[in-house]
PDB file of C-alpha atoms and ligand atoms in Angstrom:
ATOM      1  CA  MET A   1     225.981 152.124 100.705  1.00  0.00           C
ATOM      2  CA  THR A   2     222.317 152.074 101.554  1.00  0.00           C
ATOM      3  CA  GLY A   3     220.793 148.680 100.902  1.00  0.00           C
ATOM      4  CA  PRO A   4     217.508 148.157  99.144  1.00  0.00           C
ATOM      5  CA  ASP A   5     215.953 146.413 102.112  1.00  0.00           C
ATOM      6  CA  THR A   6     216.078 149.392 104.424  1.00  0.00           C
ATOM      7  CA  ALA A   7     212.401 150.148 103.824  1.00  0.00           C
ATOM      8  CA  ALA A   8     211.499 146.841 105.451  1.00  0.00           C
ATOM      9  CA  THR A   9     213.508 147.677 108.542  1.00  0.00           C
ATOM     10  CA  GLY A  10     212.364 151.265 108.801  1.00  0.00           C
ATOM     11  CA  GLY A  11     215.611 152.684 107.389  1.00  0.00           C
ATOM     12  CA  GLU A  12     216.290 155.124 104.596  1.00  0.00           C
ATOM     13  CA  ALA A  13     214.524 155.151 101.239  1.00  0.00           C
ATOM     14  CA  ALA A  14     214.624 151.901  99.290  1.00  0.00           C
ATOM     15  CA  ALA A  15     216.584 151.575  96.062  1.00  0.00           C
ATOM     16  CA  PRO A  16     214.608 151.809  92.820  1.00  0.00           C
ATOM     17  CA  GLY A  17     212.891 148.567  91.908  1.00  0.00           C
ATOM     18  CA  ASN A  18     212.851 147.215  95.456  1.00  0.00           C
ATOM     19  CA  PRO A  19     210.181 149.287  97.184  1.00  0.00           C
ATOM     20  CA  THR A  20     209.184 146.806  99.854  1.00  0.00           C
ATOM     21  CA  GLY A  21     212.377 144.930 100.605  1.00  0.00           C
ATOM     22  CA  GLY A  22     215.059 142.827  99.053  1.00  0.00           C
ATOM     23  CA  ILE A  23     214.850 140.085  96.456  1.00  0.00           C
ATOM     24  CA  ALA A  24     216.199 136.759  97.627  1.00  0.00           C
ATOM     25  CA  VAL A  25     217.033 133.436  96.027  1.00  0.00           C
ATOM     26  CA  VAL A  26     217.556 130.451  98.316  1.00  0.00           C
ATOM     27  CA  THR A  27     218.852 127.134  96.964  1.00  0.00           C
ATOM     28  CA  GLY A  28     217.916 123.717  98.339  1.00  0.00           C
ATOM     29  CA  ALA A  29     214.983 125.374 100.054  1.00  0.00           C
ATOM     30  CA  ALA A  30     212.164 122.835  99.677  1.00  0.00           C
ATOM     31  CA  GLY A  31     212.860 121.333 103.099  1.00  0.00           C
ATOM     32  CA  GLY A  32     215.149 121.384 106.127  1.00  0.00           C
ATOM     33  CA  MET A  33     217.131 124.501 106.980  1.00  0.00           C
ATOM     34  CA  GLY A  34     216.148 126.228 103.734  1.00  0.00           C
ATOM     35  CA  VAL A  35     212.522 126.551 104.851  1.00  0.00           C
ATOM     36  CA  HIS A  36     213.563 128.308 108.066  1.00  0.00           C
ATOM     37  CA  ILE A  37     215.806 130.652 106.070  1.00  0.00           C
ATOM     38  CA  CYS A  38     213.034 131.510 103.598  1.00  0.00           C
ATOM     39  CA  ARG A  39     210.498 132.043 106.398  1.00  0.00           C
ATOM     40  CA  ARG A  40     212.800 134.501 108.148  1.00  0.00           C
ATOM     41  CA  LEU A  41     213.668 136.382 104.954  1.00  0.00           C
ATOM     42  CA  LEU A  42     209.946 136.721 104.200  1.00  0.00           C
ATOM     43  CA  ALA A  43     209.331 137.980 107.741  1.00  0.00           C
ATOM     44  CA  ASP A  44     211.954 140.671 107.093  1.00  0.00           C
ATOM     45  CA  GLY A  45     209.957 141.897 104.095  1.00  0.00           C
ATOM     46  CA  HIS A  46     212.009 140.306 101.331  1.00  0.00           C
ATOM     47  CA  ARG A  47     210.569 138.462  98.376  1.00  0.00           C
ATOM     48  CA  VAL A  48     211.946 134.960  97.986  1.00  0.00           C
ATOM     49  CA  LEU A  49     212.479 132.579  95.096  1.00  0.00           C
ATOM     50  CA  VAL A  50     212.319 129.210  96.844  1.00  0.00           C
ATOM     51  CA  THR A  51     214.387 126.846  94.706  1.00  0.00           C
ATOM     52  CA  ASP A  52     215.254 123.165  94.780  1.00  0.00           C
ATOM     53  CA  LEU A  53     215.917 120.170  92.545  1.00  0.00           C
ATOM     54  CA  ASP A  54     212.247 119.210  92.474  1.00  0.00           C
ATOM     55  CA  PRO A  55     210.169 122.176  91.278  1.00  0.00           C
ATOM     56  CA  ALA A  56     206.924 120.725  92.690  1.00  0.00           C
ATOM     57  CA  ALA A  57     208.486 120.480  96.158  1.00  0.00           C
ATOM     58  CA  ALA A  58     209.812 124.036  95.871  1.00  0.00           C
ATOM     59  CA  GLU A  59     206.367 125.281  94.810  1.00  0.00           C
ATOM     60  CA  ARG A  60     204.688 123.478  97.724  1.00  0.00           C
ATOM     61  CA  THR A  61     207.087 125.081 100.186  1.00  0.00           C
ATOM     62  CA  ALA A  62     206.637 128.527  98.641  1.00  0.00           C
ATOM     63  CA  ALA A  63     202.837 128.161  98.784  1.00  0.00           C
ATOM     64  CA  ALA A  64     202.972 127.068 102.429  1.00  0.00           C
ATOM     65  CA  LEU A  65     205.155 130.057 103.321  1.00  0.00           C
ATOM     66  CA  ASP A  66     203.124 132.590 101.333  1.00  0.00           C
ATOM     67  CA  PRO A  67     199.670 131.371 100.272  1.00  0.00           C
ATOM     68  CA  SER A  68     199.149 134.621  98.319  1.00  0.00           C
ATOM     69  CA  GLY A  69     201.964 133.600  95.949  1.00  0.00           C
ATOM     70  CA  GLU A  70     203.056 137.212  95.719  1.00  0.00           C
ATOM     71  CA  ARG A  71     206.208 137.196  97.841  1.00  0.00           C
ATOM     72  CA  ALA A  72     207.347 133.576  97.685  1.00  0.00           C
ATOM     73  CA  VAL A  73     207.581 131.684  94.417  1.00  0.00           C
ATOM     74  CA  GLY A  74     208.896 128.157  93.897  1.00  0.00           C
ATOM     75  CA  ALA A  75     211.270 127.243  91.078  1.00  0.00           C
ATOM     76  CA  LYS A  76     213.639 124.540  89.912  1.00  0.00           C
ATOM     77  CA  LEU A  77     217.337 125.208  90.391  1.00  0.00           C
ATOM     78  CA  ASP A  78     219.675 122.238  90.185  1.00  0.00           C
ATOM     79  CA  VAL A  79     222.805 123.782  91.667  1.00  0.00           C
ATOM     80  CA  SER A  80     225.046 121.472  89.639  1.00  0.00           C
ATOM     81  CA  ARG A  81     223.878 123.281  86.480  1.00  0.00           C
ATOM     82  CA  ARG A  82     225.163 126.726  85.660  1.00  0.00           C
ATOM     83  CA  GLY A  83     222.269 127.153  83.235  1.00  0.00           C
ATOM     84  CA  ASP A  84     219.817 126.739  86.118  1.00  0.00           C
ATOM     85  CA  PHE A  85     221.480 129.588  88.050  1.00  0.00           C
ATOM     86  CA  GLU A  86     221.290 131.756  84.930  1.00  0.00           C
ATOM     87  CA  ALA A  87     217.646 130.807  84.377  1.00  0.00           C
ATOM     88  CA  ALA A  88     216.786 131.589  88.015  1.00  0.00           C
ATOM     89  CA  LEU A  89     218.486 134.969  87.672  1.00  0.00           C
ATOM     90  CA  GLY A  90     216.395 135.674  84.574  1.00  0.00           C
ATOM     91  CA  GLN A  91     213.211 134.490  86.290  1.00  0.00           C
ATOM     92  CA  VAL A  92     213.781 136.722  89.325  1.00  0.00           C
ATOM     93  CA  ARG A  93     214.563 139.714  87.128  1.00  0.00           C
ATOM     94  CA  GLU A  94     211.304 139.210  85.277  1.00  0.00           C
ATOM     95  CA  LEU A  95     209.336 138.729  88.498  1.00  0.00           C
ATOM     96  CA  TRP A  96     210.782 141.359  90.795  1.00  0.00           C
ATOM     97  CA  GLY A  97     214.132 142.766  89.545  1.00  0.00           C
ATOM     98  CA  THR A  98     217.820 142.036  90.117  1.00  0.00           C
ATOM     99  CA  PRO A  99     218.298 139.844  93.179  1.00  0.00           C
ATOM    100  CA  THR A 100     219.839 141.423  96.258  1.00  0.00           C
ATOM    101  CA  ILE A 101     220.248 138.262  98.355  1.00  0.00           C
ATOM    102  CA  LEU A 102     221.541 134.810  97.448  1.00  0.00           C
ATOM    103  CA  VAL A 103     221.659 131.997  99.994  1.00  0.00           C
ATOM    104  CA  ASN A 104     223.717 129.048  98.750  1.00  0.00           C
ATOM    105  CA  ASN A 105     222.086 126.456 100.989  1.00  0.00           C
ATOM    106  CA  ALA A 106     221.717 123.304  98.860  1.00  0.00           C
ATOM    107  CA  ALA A 107     223.942 120.375  99.706  1.00  0.00           C
ATOM    108  CA  LEU A 108     224.300 116.632  99.657  1.00  0.00           C
ATOM    109  CA  THR A 109     224.987 115.347 103.156  1.00  0.00           C
ATOM    110  CA  GLN A 110     226.476 111.887 103.094  1.00  0.00           C
ATOM    111  CA  ALA A 111     228.397 109.618 105.420  1.00  0.00           C
ATOM    112  CA  GLU A 112     230.880 107.135 103.951  1.00  0.00           C
ATOM    113  CA  PRO A 113     233.978 105.419 105.359  1.00  0.00           C
ATOM    114  CA  LEU A 114     236.893 107.553 104.144  1.00  0.00           C
ATOM    115  CA  MET A 115     239.140 104.775 102.859  1.00  0.00           C
ATOM    116  CA  ASP A 116     236.269 103.253 100.863  1.00  0.00           C
ATOM    117  CA  LEU A 117     235.149 106.553  99.363  1.00  0.00           C
ATOM    118  CA  ALA A 118     235.054 106.322  95.559  1.00  0.00           C
ATOM    119  CA  VAL A 119     236.472 109.204  93.533  1.00  0.00           C
ATOM    120  CA  ALA A 120     233.167 109.463  91.666  1.00  0.00           C
ATOM    121  CA  ASP A 121     231.269 109.987  94.942  1.00  0.00           C
ATOM    122  CA  PHE A 122     233.898 112.457  96.178  1.00  0.00           C
ATOM    123  CA  SER A 123     233.612 114.466  92.949  1.00  0.00           C
ATOM    124  CA  LYS A 124     229.819 114.402  92.987  1.00  0.00           C
ATOM    125  CA  VAL A 125     229.599 115.824  96.507  1.00  0.00           C
ATOM    126  CA  LEU A 126     232.285 118.422  95.756  1.00  0.00           C
ATOM    127  CA  ASP A 127     230.368 119.392  92.627  1.00  0.00           C
ATOM    128  CA  ILE A 128     226.953 119.766  94.271  1.00  0.00           C
ATOM    129  CA  ASN A 129     228.180 121.343  97.509  1.00  0.00           C
ATOM    130  CA  ALA A 130     231.179 123.482  96.537  1.00  0.00           C
ATOM    131  CA  THR A 131     231.278 124.017  92.754  1.00  0.00           C
ATOM    132  CA  SER A 132     227.669 125.150  93.090  1.00  0.00           C
ATOM    133  CA  VAL A 133     228.734 127.886  95.507  1.00  0.00           C
ATOM    134  CA  PHE A 134     231.409 128.981  93.024  1.00  0.00           C
ATOM    135  CA  THR A 135     228.786 129.123  90.258  1.00  0.00           C
ATOM    136  CA  GLY A 136     226.187 130.877  92.402  1.00  0.00           C
ATOM    137  CA  CYS A 137     228.674 133.503  93.575  1.00  0.00           C
ATOM    138  CA  GLN A 138     229.894 134.055  90.025  1.00  0.00           C
ATOM    139  CA  VAL A 139     226.495 134.322  88.313  1.00  0.00           C
ATOM    140  CA  PHE A 140     224.614 136.231  91.031  1.00  0.00           C
ATOM    141  CA  GLY A 141     227.709 138.078  92.294  1.00  0.00           C
ATOM    142  CA  GLN A 142     228.228 139.534  88.816  1.00  0.00           C
ATOM    143  CA  ALA A 143     224.602 140.711  88.595  1.00  0.00           C
ATOM    144  CA  MET A 144     224.716 142.183  92.110  1.00  0.00           C
ATOM    145  CA  ALA A 145     228.063 143.906  91.461  1.00  0.00           C
ATOM    146  CA  GLU A 146     226.640 145.519  88.329  1.00  0.00           C
ATOM    147  CA  ALA A 147     223.713 146.783  90.439  1.00  0.00           C
ATOM    148  CA  GLY A 148     226.132 147.953  93.155  1.00  0.00           C
ATOM    149  CA  TYR A 149     224.518 146.006  96.007  1.00  0.00           C
ATOM    150  CA  GLY A 150     224.243 142.424  97.188  1.00  0.00           C
ATOM    151  CA  ARG A 151     224.353 139.981 100.075  1.00  0.00           C
ATOM    152  CA  ILE A 152     225.535 136.405  99.535  1.00  0.00           C
ATOM    153  CA  VAL A 153     225.382 133.882 102.365  1.00  0.00           C
ATOM    154  CA  ASN A 154     226.942 130.439 101.931  1.00  0.00           C
ATOM    155  CA  MET A 155     225.974 127.524 104.157  1.00  0.00           C
ATOM    156  CA  ALA A 156     229.195 125.887 105.303  1.00  0.00           C
ATOM    157  CA  SER A 157     229.455 123.400 108.186  1.00  0.00           C
ATOM    158  CA  LEU A 158     231.396 122.575 111.289  1.00  0.00           C
ATOM    159  CA  ALA A 159     232.639 119.565 109.294  1.00  0.00           C
ATOM    160  CA  GLY A 160     234.557 121.947 107.035  1.00  0.00           C
ATOM    161  CA  GLN A 161     236.371 123.341 110.070  1.00  0.00           C
ATOM    162  CA  ASN A 162     237.065 120.254 112.205  1.00  0.00           C
ATOM    163  CA  GLY A 163     237.259 117.562 109.506  1.00  0.00           C
ATOM    164  CA  GLY A 164     233.830 116.138 110.281  1.00  0.00           C
ATOM    165  CA  THR A 165     232.667 113.414 112.622  1.00  0.00           C
ATOM    166  CA  ALA A 166     229.307 111.973 111.558  1.00  0.00           C
ATOM    167  CA  THR A 167     229.645 112.971 107.898  1.00  0.00           C
ATOM    168  CA  GLY A 168     231.975 111.750 105.136  1.00  0.00           C
ATOM    169  CA  GLY A 169     235.313 113.142 103.957  1.00  0.00           C
ATOM    170  CA  HIS A 170     233.726 114.375 100.745  1.00  0.00           C
ATOM    171  CA  TYR A 171     231.156 116.412 102.680  1.00  0.00           C
ATOM    172  CA  ALA A 172     233.793 117.838 105.052  1.00  0.00           C
ATOM    173  CA  ALA A 173     236.144 118.726 102.165  1.00  0.00           C
ATOM    174  CA  SER A 174     233.317 120.416 100.254  1.00  0.00           C
ATOM    175  CA  LYS A 175     232.407 122.543 103.268  1.00  0.00           C
ATOM    176  CA  GLY A 176     236.055 123.548 103.761  1.00  0.00           C
ATOM    177  CA  ALA A 177     236.097 124.656 100.126  1.00  0.00           C
ATOM    178  CA  ILE A 178     232.985 126.772 100.745  1.00  0.00           C
ATOM    179  CA  LEU A 179     234.774 128.646 103.531  1.00  0.00           C
ATOM    180  CA  THR A 180     237.634 129.510 101.180  1.00  0.00           C
ATOM    181  CA  LEU A 181     235.297 130.385  98.294  1.00  0.00           C
ATOM    182  CA  THR A 182     233.518 132.750 100.682  1.00  0.00           C
ATOM    183  CA  LYS A 183     236.785 134.643 101.267  1.00  0.00           C
ATOM    184  CA  VAL A 184     237.771 134.602  97.596  1.00  0.00           C
ATOM    185  CA  PHE A 185     234.456 136.110  96.449  1.00  0.00           C
ATOM    186  CA  ALA A 186     234.332 138.487  99.427  1.00  0.00           C
ATOM    187  CA  ARG A 187     237.662 139.985  98.344  1.00  0.00           C
ATOM    188  CA  GLU A 188     236.578 140.219  94.729  1.00  0.00           C
ATOM    189  CA  LEU A 189     233.204 141.882  95.386  1.00  0.00           C
ATOM    190  CA  ALA A 190     233.850 143.994  98.498  1.00  0.00           C
ATOM    191  CA  GLY A 191     234.444 147.199  96.535  1.00  0.00           C
ATOM    192  CA  ARG A 192     231.231 146.806  94.554  1.00  0.00           C
ATOM    193  CA  GLY A 193     228.678 146.755  97.371  1.00  0.00           C
ATOM    194  CA  VAL A 194     228.417 142.973  97.591  1.00  0.00           C
ATOM    195  CA  THR A 195     229.237 141.090 100.793  1.00  0.00           C
ATOM    196  CA  VAL A 196     229.892 137.346 100.884  1.00  0.00           C
ATOM    197  CA  ASN A 197     229.751 135.466 104.175  1.00  0.00           C
ATOM    198  CA  ALA A 198     229.410 131.931 105.494  1.00  0.00           C
ATOM    199  CA  VAL A 199     227.374 130.408 108.293  1.00  0.00           C
ATOM    200  CA  SER A 200     228.871 127.291 109.826  1.00  0.00           C
ATOM    201  CA  PRO A 201     226.344 125.216 111.769  1.00  0.00           C
ATOM    202  CA  GLY A 202     227.023 122.253 114.005  1.00  0.00           C
ATOM    203  CA  PRO A 203     224.325 119.539 114.208  1.00  0.00           C
ATOM    204  CA  HIS A 204     220.795 120.956 114.191  1.00  0.00           C
ATOM    205  CA  ASP A 205     217.464 119.384 115.009  1.00  0.00           C
ATOM    206  CA  LEU A 206     216.589 118.594 111.407  1.00  0.00           C
ATOM    207  CA  PRO A 207     215.626 115.495 109.407  1.00  0.00           C
ATOM    208  CA  ILE A 208     219.051 115.157 107.749  1.00  0.00           C
ATOM    209  CA  VAL A 209     220.755 114.851 111.151  1.00  0.00           C
ATOM    210  CA  HIS A 210     218.293 112.174 112.250  1.00  0.00           C
ATOM    211  CA  ARG A 211     218.863 110.354 108.932  1.00  0.00           C
ATOM    212  CA  THR A 212     222.679 110.610 109.023  1.00  0.00           C
ATOM    213  CA  VAL A 213     223.170 109.753 112.693  1.00  0.00           C
ATOM    214  CA  PRO A 214     221.485 106.463 113.731  1.00  0.00           C
ATOM    215  CA  GLU A 215     218.937 107.145 116.503  1.00  0.00           C
ATOM    216  CA  ASP A 216     220.820 104.880 118.952  1.00  0.00           C
ATOM    217  CA  LYS A 217     223.944 107.043 118.496  1.00  0.00           C
ATOM    218  CA  LEU A 218     222.198 110.422 118.609  1.00  0.00           C
ATOM    219  CA  ALA A 219     222.101 110.630 122.413  1.00  0.00           C
ATOM    220  CA  ALA A 220     225.899 110.221 122.526  1.00  0.00           C
ATOM    221  CA  VAL A 221     226.314 112.921 119.868  1.00  0.00           C
ATOM    222  CA  VAL A 222     224.101 115.310 121.846  1.00  0.00           C
ATOM    223  CA  ALA A 223     225.948 114.462 125.077  1.00  0.00           C
ATOM    224  CA  GLY A 224     229.181 115.478 123.326  1.00  0.00           C
ATOM    225  CA  ILE A 225     227.861 118.959 122.487  1.00  0.00           C
ATOM    226  CA  PRO A 226     229.000 121.371 125.214  1.00  0.00           C
ATOM    227  CA  VAL A 227     225.603 123.129 125.422  1.00  0.00           C
ATOM    228  CA  GLY A 228     223.931 119.694 125.656  1.00  0.00           C
ATOM    229  CA  ARG A 229     221.416 120.019 122.822  1.00  0.00           C
ATOM    230  CA  LEU A 230     221.042 120.152 119.049  1.00  0.00           C
ATOM    231  CA  GLY A 231     220.843 123.526 117.351  1.00  0.00           C
ATOM    232  CA  GLU A 232     217.523 125.245 116.684  1.00  0.00           C
ATOM    233  CA  PRO A 233     217.146 125.699 112.890  1.00  0.00           C
ATOM    234  CA  ALA A 234     214.977 128.832 113.168  1.00  0.00           C
ATOM    235  CA  PHE A 235     218.007 130.593 114.659  1.00  0.00           C
ATOM    236  CA  ILE A 236     220.019 129.822 111.504  1.00  0.00           C
ATOM    237  CA  GLY A 237     217.292 131.748 109.685  1.00  0.00           C
ATOM    238  CA  ASP A 238     217.917 134.671 112.039  1.00  0.00           C
ATOM    239  CA  VAL A 239     221.677 134.558 111.423  1.00  0.00           C
ATOM    240  CA  VAL A 240     221.273 134.375 107.650  1.00  0.00           C
ATOM    241  CA  ALA A 241     218.776 137.249 107.732  1.00  0.00           C
ATOM    242  CA  LEU A 242     221.178 139.393 109.743  1.00  0.00           C
ATOM    243  CA  LEU A 243     224.018 138.765 107.288  1.00  0.00           C
ATOM    244  CA  ALA A 244     221.560 139.471 104.451  1.00  0.00           C
ATOM    245  CA  SER A 245     220.454 142.788 105.903  1.00  0.00           C
ATOM    246  CA  ALA A 246     221.631 146.153 104.622  1.00  0.00           C
ATOM    247  CA  GLY A 247     223.160 146.888 108.018  1.00  0.00           C
ATOM    248  CA  ALA A 248     225.643 144.026 107.630  1.00  0.00           C
ATOM    249  CA  ALA A 249     227.704 146.078 105.172  1.00  0.00           C
ATOM    250  CA  PHE A 250     230.867 145.835 107.290  1.00  0.00           C
ATOM    251  CA  VAL A 251     230.809 142.031 107.517  1.00  0.00           C
ATOM    252  CA  THR A 252     232.380 140.235 104.586  1.00  0.00           C
ATOM    253  CA  GLY A 253     234.519 137.126 104.139  1.00  0.00           C
ATOM    254  CA  ALA A 254     233.398 136.064 107.605  1.00  0.00           C
ATOM    255  CA  CYS A 255     232.265 132.713 108.931  1.00  0.00           C
ATOM    256  CA  TRP A 256     229.741 132.835 111.756  1.00  0.00           C
ATOM    257  CA  ASP A 257     229.828 129.654 113.835  1.00  0.00           C
ATOM    258  CA  VAL A 258     226.622 128.202 115.330  1.00  0.00           C
ATOM    259  CA  ASN A 259     227.883 124.964 116.856  1.00  0.00           C
ATOM    260  CA  GLY A 260     226.936 124.707 120.538  1.00  0.00           C
ATOM    261  CA  GLY A 261     230.567 125.049 121.594  1.00  0.00           C
ATOM    262  CA  LEU A 262     231.804 122.059 119.577  1.00  0.00           C
ATOM    263  CA  TYR A 263     234.530 124.104 117.886  1.00  0.00           C
ATOM    264  CA  LEU A 264     236.091 127.077 119.616  1.00  0.00           C
ATOM    265  CA  ARG A 265     238.554 129.378 117.896  1.00  0.00           C
TER     266      ARG A 265
HETATM  267  N1  NAD B 301     221.234 120.157 109.320  1.00  0.00           N
HETATM  268  C1  NAD B 301     222.361 120.442 109.972  1.00  0.00           C
HETATM  269  O1  NAD B 301     222.508 120.169 111.162  1.00  0.00           O
HETATM  270  C2  NAD B 301     223.466 121.126 109.235  1.00  0.00           C
HETATM  271  C3  NAD B 301     224.705 121.254 109.872  1.00  0.00           C
HETATM  272  C4  NAD B 301     225.744 121.888 109.209  1.00  0.00           C
HETATM  273  C5  NAD B 301     225.534 122.399 107.945  1.00  0.00           C
HETATM  274  N2  NAD B 301     224.321 122.263 107.350  1.00  0.00           N
HETATM  275  C6  NAD B 301     224.167 122.803 106.002  1.00  0.00           C
HETATM  276  O2  NAD B 301     222.955 123.530 105.929  1.00  0.00           O
HETATM  277  C7  NAD B 301     222.396 123.379 104.626  1.00  0.00           C
HETATM  278  C8  NAD B 301     220.977 122.866 104.728  1.00  0.00           C
HETATM  279  O3  NAD B 301     220.985 121.662 105.476  1.00  0.00           O
HETATM  280  P1  NAD B 301     219.674 120.777 105.654  1.00  0.00           P
HETATM  281  O4  NAD B 301     219.745 120.190 106.990  1.00  0.00           O
HETATM  282  O5  NAD B 301     218.469 121.542 105.292  1.00  0.00           O
HETATM  283  O6  NAD B 301     219.962 119.647 104.566  1.00  0.00           O
HETATM  284  P2  NAD B 301     218.900 118.806 103.697  1.00  0.00           P
HETATM  285  O7  NAD B 301     219.656 117.663 103.130  1.00  0.00           O
HETATM  286  O8  NAD B 301     217.677 118.527 104.502  1.00  0.00           O
HETATM  287  O9  NAD B 301     218.468 119.801 102.555  1.00  0.00           O
HETATM  288  C9  NAD B 301     219.283 120.022 101.443  1.00  0.00           C
HETATM  289  C10 NAD B 301     218.417 120.478 100.302  1.00  0.00           C
HETATM  290  O10 NAD B 301     219.282 120.601  99.156  1.00  0.00           O
HETATM  291  C11 NAD B 301     218.577 120.064  98.057  1.00  0.00           C
HETATM  292  N3  NAD B 301     219.510 119.643  97.014  1.00  0.00           N
HETATM  293  C12 NAD B 301     220.307 118.555  96.976  1.00  0.00           C
HETATM  294  N4  NAD B 301     220.971 118.508  95.811  1.00  0.00           N
HETATM  295  C13 NAD B 301     220.581 119.590  95.097  1.00  0.00           C
HETATM  296  C14 NAD B 301     220.905 120.097  93.819  1.00  0.00           C
HETATM  297  N5  NAD B 301     221.750 119.469  93.008  1.00  0.00           N
HETATM  298  N6  NAD B 301     220.326 121.249  93.436  1.00  0.00           N
HETATM  299  C15 NAD B 301     219.449 121.898  94.231  1.00  0.00           C
HETATM  300  N7  NAD B 301     219.089 121.456  95.442  1.00  0.00           N
HETATM  301  C16 NAD B 301     219.658 120.311  95.865  1.00  0.00           C
HETATM  302  C17 NAD B 301     217.748 118.910  98.600  1.00  0.00           C
HETATM  303  O11 NAD B 301     216.680 118.579  97.731  1.00  0.00           O
HETATM  304  C18 NAD B 301     217.302 119.482  99.939  1.00  0.00           C
HETATM  305  O12 NAD B 301     216.076 120.180  99.834  1.00  0.00           O
HETATM  306  C19 NAD B 301     223.342 122.456 103.864  1.00  0.00           C
HETATM  307  O13 NAD B 301     224.267 123.226 103.133  1.00  0.00           O
HETATM  308  C20 NAD B 301     224.045 121.707 104.950  1.00  0.00           C
HETATM  309  O14 NAD B 301     225.313 121.222 104.566  1.00  0.00           O
HETATM  310  C21 NAD B 301     223.289 121.632 107.964  1.00  0.00           C
END
């Protein structure tokens, strides 16, 4: 299947409605990794709905990425609300057409001693991190499947593979669930032109890592990373963009690790 973003990469003719590239929605994109992902998708010629909990923050980020306001637009999308996913889908359709790319990036990153972890906190993190991916894949996956083309990329984490070190059990469990949801939706949508993949980063040089790991412990964390440094968030943008490209049609249900050698398999 020829993807709609081929025009941006010099490929075959674009699909109707997407003359200059794909149409992306990125969650939790007002700051951190999401900004790098949006920047890279824009550089590839896609249009991007930059979403987050706080619409003003999302709009600021969109305006910084694209001062013209034509190719990046900010919007509110609380990923714990199905209605917000549906509203974002409607908004994108009105703006540009049916979305071709969804990046489920939003998450709550928290550290908490496992044996003190309250069920309410466990459920909240599972809801925002994992149930949101279920909802996003269902709502956007359905729309993409009906259009016959789509790329969904879910942000997992090393914590979901190795049980976590600096983060809490709720965060690690939620990221493990995302890896399985990625496979479940990949199977469901593979025959309808929609791929679903996960990216699994280790610790990156981002504010959340500096907030979660006390500065006096960060040097020890970095020393424990085989490549001896934190990850570069712009590269996560590159990885997401590659999985979101039309050429990635043969990759689905996969998890691409970006962890500095912390977890080998
Ligand atoms: N930073 C890292 O080193 C690292 C490592 C592994 C995985 N990840 C994953 O990458 C993704 C991005 O990480 P980050 O470093 O940018 O984290 P971050 O905490 O800086 O950003 C998360 C974003 O999600 C938003 N968010 C929180 N709850 C939301 C909700 N209910 N609805 C919508 N948005 C909500 C926040 O406002 C924030 O903008 C996350 O899924 C995270 O688990 C990051």
